[in-house]
mmCIF file of N, CA and C in Angstrom:
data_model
loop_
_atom_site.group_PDB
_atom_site.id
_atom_site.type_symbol
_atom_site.label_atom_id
_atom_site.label_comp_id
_atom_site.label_asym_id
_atom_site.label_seq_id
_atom_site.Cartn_x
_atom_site.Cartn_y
_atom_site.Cartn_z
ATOM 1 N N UNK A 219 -13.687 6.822 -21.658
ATOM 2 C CA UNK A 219 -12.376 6.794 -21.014
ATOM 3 C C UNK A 219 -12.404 5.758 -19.897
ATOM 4 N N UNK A 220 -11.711 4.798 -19.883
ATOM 5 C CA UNK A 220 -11.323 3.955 -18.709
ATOM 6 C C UNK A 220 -11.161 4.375 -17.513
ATOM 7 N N UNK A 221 -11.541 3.874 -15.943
ATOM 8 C CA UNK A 221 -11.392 4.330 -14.906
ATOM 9 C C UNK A 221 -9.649 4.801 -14.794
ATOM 10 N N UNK A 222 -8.703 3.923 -15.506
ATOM 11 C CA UNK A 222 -7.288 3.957 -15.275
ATOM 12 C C UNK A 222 -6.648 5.137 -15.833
ATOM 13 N N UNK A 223 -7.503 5.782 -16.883
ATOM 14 C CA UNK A 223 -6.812 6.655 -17.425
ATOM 15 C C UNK A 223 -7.456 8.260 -16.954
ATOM 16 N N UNK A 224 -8.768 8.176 -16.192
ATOM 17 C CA UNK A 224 -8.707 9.460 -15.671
ATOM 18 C C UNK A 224 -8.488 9.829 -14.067
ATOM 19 N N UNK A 225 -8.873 11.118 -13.915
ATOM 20 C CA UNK A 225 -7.977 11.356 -12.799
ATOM 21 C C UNK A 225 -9.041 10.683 -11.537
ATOM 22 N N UNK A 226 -8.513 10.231 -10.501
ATOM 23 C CA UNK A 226 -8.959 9.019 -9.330
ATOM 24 C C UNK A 226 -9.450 9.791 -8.141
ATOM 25 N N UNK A 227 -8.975 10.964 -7.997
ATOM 26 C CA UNK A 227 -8.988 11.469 -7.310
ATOM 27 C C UNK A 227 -9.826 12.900 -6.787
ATOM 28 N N UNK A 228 -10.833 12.877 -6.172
ATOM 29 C CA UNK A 228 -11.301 14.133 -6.114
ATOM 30 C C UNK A 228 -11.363 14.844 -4.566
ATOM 31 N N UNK A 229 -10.316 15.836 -4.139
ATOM 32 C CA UNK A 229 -10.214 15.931 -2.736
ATOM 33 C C UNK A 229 -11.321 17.105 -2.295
ATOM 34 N N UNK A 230 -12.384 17.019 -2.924
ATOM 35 C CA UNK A 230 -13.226 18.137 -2.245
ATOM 36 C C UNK A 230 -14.014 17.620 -1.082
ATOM 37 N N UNK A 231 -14.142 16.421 -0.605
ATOM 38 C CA UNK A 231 -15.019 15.879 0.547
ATOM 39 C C UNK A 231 -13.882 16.121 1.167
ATOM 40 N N UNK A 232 -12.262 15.693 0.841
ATOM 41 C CA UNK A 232 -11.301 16.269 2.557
ATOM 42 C C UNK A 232 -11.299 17.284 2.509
ATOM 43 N N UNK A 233 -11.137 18.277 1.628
ATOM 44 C CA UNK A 233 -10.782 19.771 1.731
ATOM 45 C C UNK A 233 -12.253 20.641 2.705
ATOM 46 N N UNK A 234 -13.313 19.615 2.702
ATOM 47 C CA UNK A 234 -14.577 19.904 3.173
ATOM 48 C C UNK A 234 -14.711 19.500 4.518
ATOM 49 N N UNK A 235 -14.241 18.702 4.331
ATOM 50 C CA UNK A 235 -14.057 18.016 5.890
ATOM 51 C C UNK A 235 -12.505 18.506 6.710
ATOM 52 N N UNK A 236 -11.775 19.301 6.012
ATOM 53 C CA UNK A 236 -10.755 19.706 7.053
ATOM 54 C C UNK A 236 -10.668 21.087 6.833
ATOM 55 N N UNK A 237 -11.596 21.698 6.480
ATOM 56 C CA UNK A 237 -12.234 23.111 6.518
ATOM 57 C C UNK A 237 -10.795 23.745 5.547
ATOM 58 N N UNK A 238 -10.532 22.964 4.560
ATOM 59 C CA UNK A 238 -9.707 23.398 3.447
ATOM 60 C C UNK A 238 -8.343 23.860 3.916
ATOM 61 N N UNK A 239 -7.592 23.469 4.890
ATOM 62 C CA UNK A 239 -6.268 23.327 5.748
ATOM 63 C C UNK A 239 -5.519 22.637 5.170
ATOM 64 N N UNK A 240 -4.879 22.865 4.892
ATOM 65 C CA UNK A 240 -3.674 21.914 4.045
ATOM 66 C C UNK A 240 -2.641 20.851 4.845
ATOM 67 N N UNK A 241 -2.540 21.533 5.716
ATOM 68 C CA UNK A 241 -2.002 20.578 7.325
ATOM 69 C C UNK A 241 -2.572 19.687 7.252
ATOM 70 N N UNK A 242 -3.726 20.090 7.369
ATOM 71 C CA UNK A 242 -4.924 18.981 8.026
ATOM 72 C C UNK A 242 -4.775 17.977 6.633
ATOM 73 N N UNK A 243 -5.494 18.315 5.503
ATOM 74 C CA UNK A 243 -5.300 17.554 4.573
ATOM 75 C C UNK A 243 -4.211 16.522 4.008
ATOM 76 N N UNK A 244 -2.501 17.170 4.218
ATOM 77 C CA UNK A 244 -1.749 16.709 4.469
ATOM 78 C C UNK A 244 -1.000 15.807 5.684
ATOM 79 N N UNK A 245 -2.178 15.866 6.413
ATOM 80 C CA UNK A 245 -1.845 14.655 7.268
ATOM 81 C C UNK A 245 -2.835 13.570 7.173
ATOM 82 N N UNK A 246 -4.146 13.851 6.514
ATOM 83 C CA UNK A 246 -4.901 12.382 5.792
ATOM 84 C C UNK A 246 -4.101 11.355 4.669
ATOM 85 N N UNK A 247 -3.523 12.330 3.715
ATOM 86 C CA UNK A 247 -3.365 12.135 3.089
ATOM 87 C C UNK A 247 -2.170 10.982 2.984
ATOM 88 N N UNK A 248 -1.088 11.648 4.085
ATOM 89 C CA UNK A 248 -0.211 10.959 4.096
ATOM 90 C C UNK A 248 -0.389 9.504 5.292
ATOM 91 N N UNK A 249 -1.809 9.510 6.006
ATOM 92 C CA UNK A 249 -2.007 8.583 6.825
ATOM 93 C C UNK A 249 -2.614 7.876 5.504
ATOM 94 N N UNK A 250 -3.325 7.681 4.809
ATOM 95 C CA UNK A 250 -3.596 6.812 3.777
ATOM 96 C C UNK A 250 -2.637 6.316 2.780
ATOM 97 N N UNK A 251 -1.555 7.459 2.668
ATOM 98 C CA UNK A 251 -0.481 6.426 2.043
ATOM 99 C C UNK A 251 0.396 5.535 2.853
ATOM 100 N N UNK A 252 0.379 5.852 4.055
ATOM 101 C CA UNK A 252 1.017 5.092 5.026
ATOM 102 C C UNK A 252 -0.156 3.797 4.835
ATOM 103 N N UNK A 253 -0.649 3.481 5.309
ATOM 104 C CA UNK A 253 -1.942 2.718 5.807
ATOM 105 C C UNK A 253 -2.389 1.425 4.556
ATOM 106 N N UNK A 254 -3.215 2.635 3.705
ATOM 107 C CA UNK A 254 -3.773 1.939 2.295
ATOM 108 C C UNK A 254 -2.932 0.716 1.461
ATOM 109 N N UNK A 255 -1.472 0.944 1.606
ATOM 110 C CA UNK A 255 -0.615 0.043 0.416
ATOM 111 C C UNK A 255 -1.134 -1.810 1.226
ATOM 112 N N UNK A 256 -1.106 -1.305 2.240
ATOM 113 C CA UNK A 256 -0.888 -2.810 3.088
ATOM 114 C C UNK A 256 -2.415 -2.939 2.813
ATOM 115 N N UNK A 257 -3.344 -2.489 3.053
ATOM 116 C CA UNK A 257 -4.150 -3.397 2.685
ATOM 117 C C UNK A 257 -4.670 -3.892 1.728
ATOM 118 N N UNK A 258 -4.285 -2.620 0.348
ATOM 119 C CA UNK A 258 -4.438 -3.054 -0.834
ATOM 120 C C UNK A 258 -3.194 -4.815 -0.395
ATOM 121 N N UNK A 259 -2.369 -4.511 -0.280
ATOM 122 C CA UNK A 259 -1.500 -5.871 -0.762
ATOM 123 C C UNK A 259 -1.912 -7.111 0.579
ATOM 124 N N UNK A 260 -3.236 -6.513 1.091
ATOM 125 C CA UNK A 260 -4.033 -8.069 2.136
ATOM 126 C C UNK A 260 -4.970 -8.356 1.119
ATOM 127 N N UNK A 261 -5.517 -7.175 0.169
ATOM 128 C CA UNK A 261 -6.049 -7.773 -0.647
ATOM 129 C C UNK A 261 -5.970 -8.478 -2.134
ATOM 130 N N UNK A 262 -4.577 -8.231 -2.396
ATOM 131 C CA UNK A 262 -4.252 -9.026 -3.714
ATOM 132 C C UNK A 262 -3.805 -10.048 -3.173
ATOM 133 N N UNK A 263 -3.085 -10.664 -1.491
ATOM 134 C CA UNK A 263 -2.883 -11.601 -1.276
ATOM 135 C C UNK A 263 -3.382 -12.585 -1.482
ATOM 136 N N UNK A 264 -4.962 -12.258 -0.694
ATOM 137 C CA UNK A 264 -5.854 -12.991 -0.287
ATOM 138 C C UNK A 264 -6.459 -13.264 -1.508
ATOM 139 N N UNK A 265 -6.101 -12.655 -2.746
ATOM 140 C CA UNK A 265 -6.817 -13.086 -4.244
ATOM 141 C C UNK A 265 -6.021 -14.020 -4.141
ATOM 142 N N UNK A 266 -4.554 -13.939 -4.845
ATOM 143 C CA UNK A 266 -4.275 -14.800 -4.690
ATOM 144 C C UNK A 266 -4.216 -16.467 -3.946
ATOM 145 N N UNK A 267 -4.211 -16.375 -2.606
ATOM 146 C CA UNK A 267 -4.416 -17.588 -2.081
ATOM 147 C C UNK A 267 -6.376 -17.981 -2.067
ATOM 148 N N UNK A 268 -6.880 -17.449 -2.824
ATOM 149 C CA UNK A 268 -8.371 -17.595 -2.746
ATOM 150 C C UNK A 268 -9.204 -17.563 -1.037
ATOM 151 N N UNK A 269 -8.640 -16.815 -0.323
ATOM 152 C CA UNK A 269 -8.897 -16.569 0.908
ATOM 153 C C UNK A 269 -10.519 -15.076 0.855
ATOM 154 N N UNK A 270 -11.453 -15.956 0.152
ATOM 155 C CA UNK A 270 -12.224 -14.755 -0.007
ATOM 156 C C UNK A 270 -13.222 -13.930 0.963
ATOM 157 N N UNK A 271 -12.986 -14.467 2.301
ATOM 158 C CA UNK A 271 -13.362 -14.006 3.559
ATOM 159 C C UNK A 271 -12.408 -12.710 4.180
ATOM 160 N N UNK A 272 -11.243 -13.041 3.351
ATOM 161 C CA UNK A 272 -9.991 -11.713 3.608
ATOM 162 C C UNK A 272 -10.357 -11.104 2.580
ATOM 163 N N UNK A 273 -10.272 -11.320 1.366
ATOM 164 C CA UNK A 273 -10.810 -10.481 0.541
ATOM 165 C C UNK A 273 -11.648 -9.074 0.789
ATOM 166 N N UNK A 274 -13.372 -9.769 1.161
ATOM 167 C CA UNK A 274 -14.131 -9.156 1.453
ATOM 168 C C UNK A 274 -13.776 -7.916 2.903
ATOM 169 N N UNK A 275 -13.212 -8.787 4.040
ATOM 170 C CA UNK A 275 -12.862 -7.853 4.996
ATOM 171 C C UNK A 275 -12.006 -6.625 4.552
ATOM 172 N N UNK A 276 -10.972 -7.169 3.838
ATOM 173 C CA UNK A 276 -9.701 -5.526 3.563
ATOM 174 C C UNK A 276 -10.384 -4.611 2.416
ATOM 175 N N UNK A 277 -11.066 -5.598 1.844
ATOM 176 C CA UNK A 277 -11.992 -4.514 0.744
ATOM 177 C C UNK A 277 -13.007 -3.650 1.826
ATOM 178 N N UNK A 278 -14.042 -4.164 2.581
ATOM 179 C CA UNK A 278 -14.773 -3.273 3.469
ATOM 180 C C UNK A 278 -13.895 -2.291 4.320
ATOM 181 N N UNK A 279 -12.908 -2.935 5.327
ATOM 182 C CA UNK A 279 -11.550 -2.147 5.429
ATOM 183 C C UNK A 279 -10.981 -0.649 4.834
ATOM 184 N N UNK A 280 -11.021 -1.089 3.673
ATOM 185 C CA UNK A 280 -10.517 -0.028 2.684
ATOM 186 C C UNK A 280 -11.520 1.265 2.214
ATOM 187 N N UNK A 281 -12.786 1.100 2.115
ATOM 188 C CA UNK A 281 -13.708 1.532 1.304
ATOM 189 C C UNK A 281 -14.205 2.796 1.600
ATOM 190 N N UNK A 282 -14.266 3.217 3.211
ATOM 191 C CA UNK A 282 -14.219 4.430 3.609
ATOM 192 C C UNK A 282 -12.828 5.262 3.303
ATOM 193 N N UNK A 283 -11.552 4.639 3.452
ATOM 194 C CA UNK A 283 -10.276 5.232 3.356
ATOM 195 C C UNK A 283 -10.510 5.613 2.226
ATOM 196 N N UNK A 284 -10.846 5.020 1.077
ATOM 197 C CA UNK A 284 -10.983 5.264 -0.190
ATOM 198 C C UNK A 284 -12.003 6.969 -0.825
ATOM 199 N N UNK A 285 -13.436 6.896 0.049
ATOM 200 C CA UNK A 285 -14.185 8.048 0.195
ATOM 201 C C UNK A 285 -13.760 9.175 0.311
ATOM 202 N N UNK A 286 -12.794 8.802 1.640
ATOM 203 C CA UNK A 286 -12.001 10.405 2.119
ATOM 204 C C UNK A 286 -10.950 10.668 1.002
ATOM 205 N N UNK A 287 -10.325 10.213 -0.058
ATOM 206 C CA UNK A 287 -9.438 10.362 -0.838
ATOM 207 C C UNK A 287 -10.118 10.732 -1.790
ATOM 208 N N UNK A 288 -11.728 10.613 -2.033
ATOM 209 C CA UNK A 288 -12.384 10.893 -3.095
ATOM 210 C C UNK A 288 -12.257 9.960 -4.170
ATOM 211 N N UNK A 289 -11.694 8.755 -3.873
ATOM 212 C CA UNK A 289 -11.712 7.614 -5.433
ATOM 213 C C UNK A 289 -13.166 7.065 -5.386
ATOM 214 N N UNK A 290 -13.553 7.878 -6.288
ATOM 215 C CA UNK A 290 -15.090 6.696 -6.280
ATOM 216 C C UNK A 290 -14.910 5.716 -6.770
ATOM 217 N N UNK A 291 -14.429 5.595 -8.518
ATOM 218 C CA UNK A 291 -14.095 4.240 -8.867
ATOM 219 C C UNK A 291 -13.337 3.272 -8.162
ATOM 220 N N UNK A 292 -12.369 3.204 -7.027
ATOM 221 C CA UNK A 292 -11.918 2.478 -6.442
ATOM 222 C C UNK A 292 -12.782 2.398 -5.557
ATOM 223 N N UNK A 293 -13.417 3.059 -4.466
ATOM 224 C CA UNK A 293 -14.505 2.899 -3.834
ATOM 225 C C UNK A 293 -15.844 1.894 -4.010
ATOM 226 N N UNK A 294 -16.170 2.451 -5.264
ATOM 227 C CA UNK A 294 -17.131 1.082 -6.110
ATOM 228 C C UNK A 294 -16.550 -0.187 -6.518
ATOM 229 N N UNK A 295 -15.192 -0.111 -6.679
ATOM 230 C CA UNK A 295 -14.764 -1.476 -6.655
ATOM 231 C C UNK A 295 -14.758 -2.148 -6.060
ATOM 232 N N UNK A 296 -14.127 -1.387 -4.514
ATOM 233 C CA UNK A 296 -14.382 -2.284 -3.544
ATOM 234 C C UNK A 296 -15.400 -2.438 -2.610
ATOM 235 N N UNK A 297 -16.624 -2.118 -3.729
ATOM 236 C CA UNK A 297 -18.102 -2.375 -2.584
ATOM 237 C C UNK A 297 -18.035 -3.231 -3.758
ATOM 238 N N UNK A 298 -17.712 -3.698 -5.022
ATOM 239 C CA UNK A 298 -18.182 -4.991 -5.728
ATOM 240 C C UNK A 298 -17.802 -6.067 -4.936
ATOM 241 N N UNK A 299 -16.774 -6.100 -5.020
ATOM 242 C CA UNK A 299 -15.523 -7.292 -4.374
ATOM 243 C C UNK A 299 -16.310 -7.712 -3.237
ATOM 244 N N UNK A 300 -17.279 -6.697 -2.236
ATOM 245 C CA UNK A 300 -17.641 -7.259 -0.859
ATOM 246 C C UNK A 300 -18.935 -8.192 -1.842
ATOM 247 N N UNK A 301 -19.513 -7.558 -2.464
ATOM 248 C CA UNK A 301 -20.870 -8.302 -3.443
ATOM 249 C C UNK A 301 -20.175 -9.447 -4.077
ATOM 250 N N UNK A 302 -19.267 -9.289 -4.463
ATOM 251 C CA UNK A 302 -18.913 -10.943 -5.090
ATOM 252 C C UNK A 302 -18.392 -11.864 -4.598
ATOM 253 N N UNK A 303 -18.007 -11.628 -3.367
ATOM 254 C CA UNK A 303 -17.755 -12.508 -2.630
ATOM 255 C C UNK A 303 -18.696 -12.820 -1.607
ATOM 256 N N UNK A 304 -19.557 -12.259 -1.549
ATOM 257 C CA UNK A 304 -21.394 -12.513 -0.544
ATOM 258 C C UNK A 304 -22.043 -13.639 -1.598
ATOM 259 N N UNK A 305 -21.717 -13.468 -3.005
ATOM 260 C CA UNK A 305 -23.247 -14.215 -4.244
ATOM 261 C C UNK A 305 -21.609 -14.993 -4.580
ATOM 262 N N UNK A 306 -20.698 -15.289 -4.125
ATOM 263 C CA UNK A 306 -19.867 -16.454 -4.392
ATOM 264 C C UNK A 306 -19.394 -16.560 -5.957
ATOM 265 N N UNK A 307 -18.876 -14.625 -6.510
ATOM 266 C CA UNK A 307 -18.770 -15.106 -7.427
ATOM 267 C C UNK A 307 -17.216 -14.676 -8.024
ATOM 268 N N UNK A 308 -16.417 -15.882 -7.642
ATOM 269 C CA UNK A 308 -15.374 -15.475 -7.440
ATOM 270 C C UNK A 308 -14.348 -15.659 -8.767
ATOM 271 N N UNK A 309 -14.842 -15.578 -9.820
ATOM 272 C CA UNK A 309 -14.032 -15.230 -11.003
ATOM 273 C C UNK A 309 -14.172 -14.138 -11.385
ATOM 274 N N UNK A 310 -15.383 -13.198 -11.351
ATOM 275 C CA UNK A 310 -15.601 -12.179 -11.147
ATOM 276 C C UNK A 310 -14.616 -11.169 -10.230
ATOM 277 N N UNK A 311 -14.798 -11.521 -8.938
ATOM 278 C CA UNK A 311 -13.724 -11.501 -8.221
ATOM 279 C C UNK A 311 -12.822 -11.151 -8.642
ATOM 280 N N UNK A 312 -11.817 -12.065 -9.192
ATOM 281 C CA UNK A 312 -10.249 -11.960 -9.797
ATOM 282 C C UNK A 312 -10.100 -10.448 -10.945
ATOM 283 N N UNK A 313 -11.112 -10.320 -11.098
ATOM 284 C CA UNK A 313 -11.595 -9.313 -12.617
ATOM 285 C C UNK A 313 -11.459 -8.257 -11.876
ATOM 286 N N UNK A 314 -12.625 -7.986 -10.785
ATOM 287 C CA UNK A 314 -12.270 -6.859 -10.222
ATOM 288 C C UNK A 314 -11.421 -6.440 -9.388
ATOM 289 N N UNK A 315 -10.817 -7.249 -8.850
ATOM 290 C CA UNK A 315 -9.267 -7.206 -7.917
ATOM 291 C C UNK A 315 -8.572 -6.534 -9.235
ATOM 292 N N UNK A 316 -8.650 -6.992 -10.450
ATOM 293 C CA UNK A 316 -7.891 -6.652 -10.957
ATOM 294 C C UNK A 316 -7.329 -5.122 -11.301
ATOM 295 N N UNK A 317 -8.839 -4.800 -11.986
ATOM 296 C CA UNK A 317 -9.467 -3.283 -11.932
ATOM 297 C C UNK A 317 -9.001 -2.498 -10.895
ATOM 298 N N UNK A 318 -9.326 -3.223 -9.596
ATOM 299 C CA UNK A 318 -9.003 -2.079 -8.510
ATOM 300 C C UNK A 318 -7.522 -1.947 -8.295
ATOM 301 N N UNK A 319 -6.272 -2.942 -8.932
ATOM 302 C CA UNK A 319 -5.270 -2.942 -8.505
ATOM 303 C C UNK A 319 -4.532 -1.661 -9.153
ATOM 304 N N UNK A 320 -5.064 -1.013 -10.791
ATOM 305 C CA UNK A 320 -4.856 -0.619 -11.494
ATOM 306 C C UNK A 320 -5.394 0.950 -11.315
ATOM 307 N N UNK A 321 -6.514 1.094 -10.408
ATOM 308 C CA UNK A 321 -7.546 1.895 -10.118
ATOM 309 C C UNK A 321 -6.535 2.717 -8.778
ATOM 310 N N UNK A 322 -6.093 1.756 -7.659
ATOM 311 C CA UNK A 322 -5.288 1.886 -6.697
ATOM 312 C C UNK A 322 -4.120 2.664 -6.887
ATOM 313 N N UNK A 323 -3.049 2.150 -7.989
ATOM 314 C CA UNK A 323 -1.981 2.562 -7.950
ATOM 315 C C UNK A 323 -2.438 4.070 -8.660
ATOM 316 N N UNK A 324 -3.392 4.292 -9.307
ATOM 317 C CA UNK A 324 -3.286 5.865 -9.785
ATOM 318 C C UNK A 324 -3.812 6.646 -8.743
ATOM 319 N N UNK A 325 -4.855 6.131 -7.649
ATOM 320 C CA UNK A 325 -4.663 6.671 -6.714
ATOM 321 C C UNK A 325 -3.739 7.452 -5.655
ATOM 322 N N UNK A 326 -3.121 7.041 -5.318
ATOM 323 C CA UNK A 326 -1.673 6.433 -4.918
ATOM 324 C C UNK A 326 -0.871 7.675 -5.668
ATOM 325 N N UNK A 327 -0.497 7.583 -6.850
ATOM 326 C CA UNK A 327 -0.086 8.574 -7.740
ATOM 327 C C UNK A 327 -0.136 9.778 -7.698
ATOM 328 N N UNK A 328 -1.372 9.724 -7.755
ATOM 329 C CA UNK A 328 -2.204 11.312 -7.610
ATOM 330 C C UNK A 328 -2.036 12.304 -6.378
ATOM 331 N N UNK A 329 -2.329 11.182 -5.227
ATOM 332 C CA UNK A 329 -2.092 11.538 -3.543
ATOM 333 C C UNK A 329 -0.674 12.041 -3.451
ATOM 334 N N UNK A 330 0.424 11.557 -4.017
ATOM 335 C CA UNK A 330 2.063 11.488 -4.221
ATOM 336 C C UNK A 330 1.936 13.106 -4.797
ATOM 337 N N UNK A 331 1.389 12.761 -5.674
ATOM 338 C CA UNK A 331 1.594 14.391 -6.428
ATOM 339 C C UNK A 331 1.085 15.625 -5.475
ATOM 340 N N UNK A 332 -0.136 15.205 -5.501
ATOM 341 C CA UNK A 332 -0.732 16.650 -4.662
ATOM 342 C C UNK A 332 -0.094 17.004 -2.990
ATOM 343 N N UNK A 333 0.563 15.965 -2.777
ATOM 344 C CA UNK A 333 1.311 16.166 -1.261
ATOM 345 C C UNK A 333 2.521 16.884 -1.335
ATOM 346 N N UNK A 334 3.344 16.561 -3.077
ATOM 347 C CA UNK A 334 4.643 17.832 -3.313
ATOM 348 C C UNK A 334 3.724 18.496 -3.424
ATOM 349 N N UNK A 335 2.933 18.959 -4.407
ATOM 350 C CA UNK A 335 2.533 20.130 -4.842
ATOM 351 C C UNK A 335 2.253 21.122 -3.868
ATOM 352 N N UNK A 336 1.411 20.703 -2.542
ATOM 353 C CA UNK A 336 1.095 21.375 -1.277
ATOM 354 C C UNK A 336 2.841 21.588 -0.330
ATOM 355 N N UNK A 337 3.694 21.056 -0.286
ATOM 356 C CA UNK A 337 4.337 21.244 0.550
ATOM 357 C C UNK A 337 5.230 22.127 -0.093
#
């Protein structure tokens, strides 16, 4: 199964870390959807304009936000992106920007859902 097609999301490190409060959880949650879109879109920018020093920063940026949401596969994406842009390998690069853009929005999705579902 493709990273895109299963579920992105696993909230047992927040539910662990906010002693399983739904408040609490629901206010990570919704600080990462506030937060996360913009830097995902510093980092498709910066694909785009081949700015791969931004790249690497909004990907490191991102990568803890990503933990607390429980996306590993987006998480590992964006510890590649910091690796391919350290060994300069930036077609690679474009590949996994890509992955993660696709990886992101089901993130994103998922977070959307479980924030009705809780409220």
């Amino acid at each position: 199964m493709s990273d895109e097609n299963k579920t992105q999301t696993d909230l047992g490190f927040l539910g662990t870390f906010t002693g399983n409060d739904t408040a609490r959880m629901r206010k990570y949650i919704t600080l990462f959807l506030g937060a996360a879109p913009a830097e995902a879109e510093a980092i498709r920018s910066a694909l785009t304009t081949a700015d791969h020093e931004k790249v690497r920063a909004s990907a490191h940026s991102l990568r803890p936000q990503m933990t607390y949401m429980g996306a590993k596969a987006g998480e590992e994406l964006l510890k590649r992106m910091e690796e391919d842009v350290k060994a300069g390998k930036y077609d690679e690069l474009q590949v996994t920007g890509a992955k993660f853009e696709a990886v992101f929005s089901k993130v994103c999705e998922e977070l959307q859902a479980y924030l009705k579902q809780i409220s």
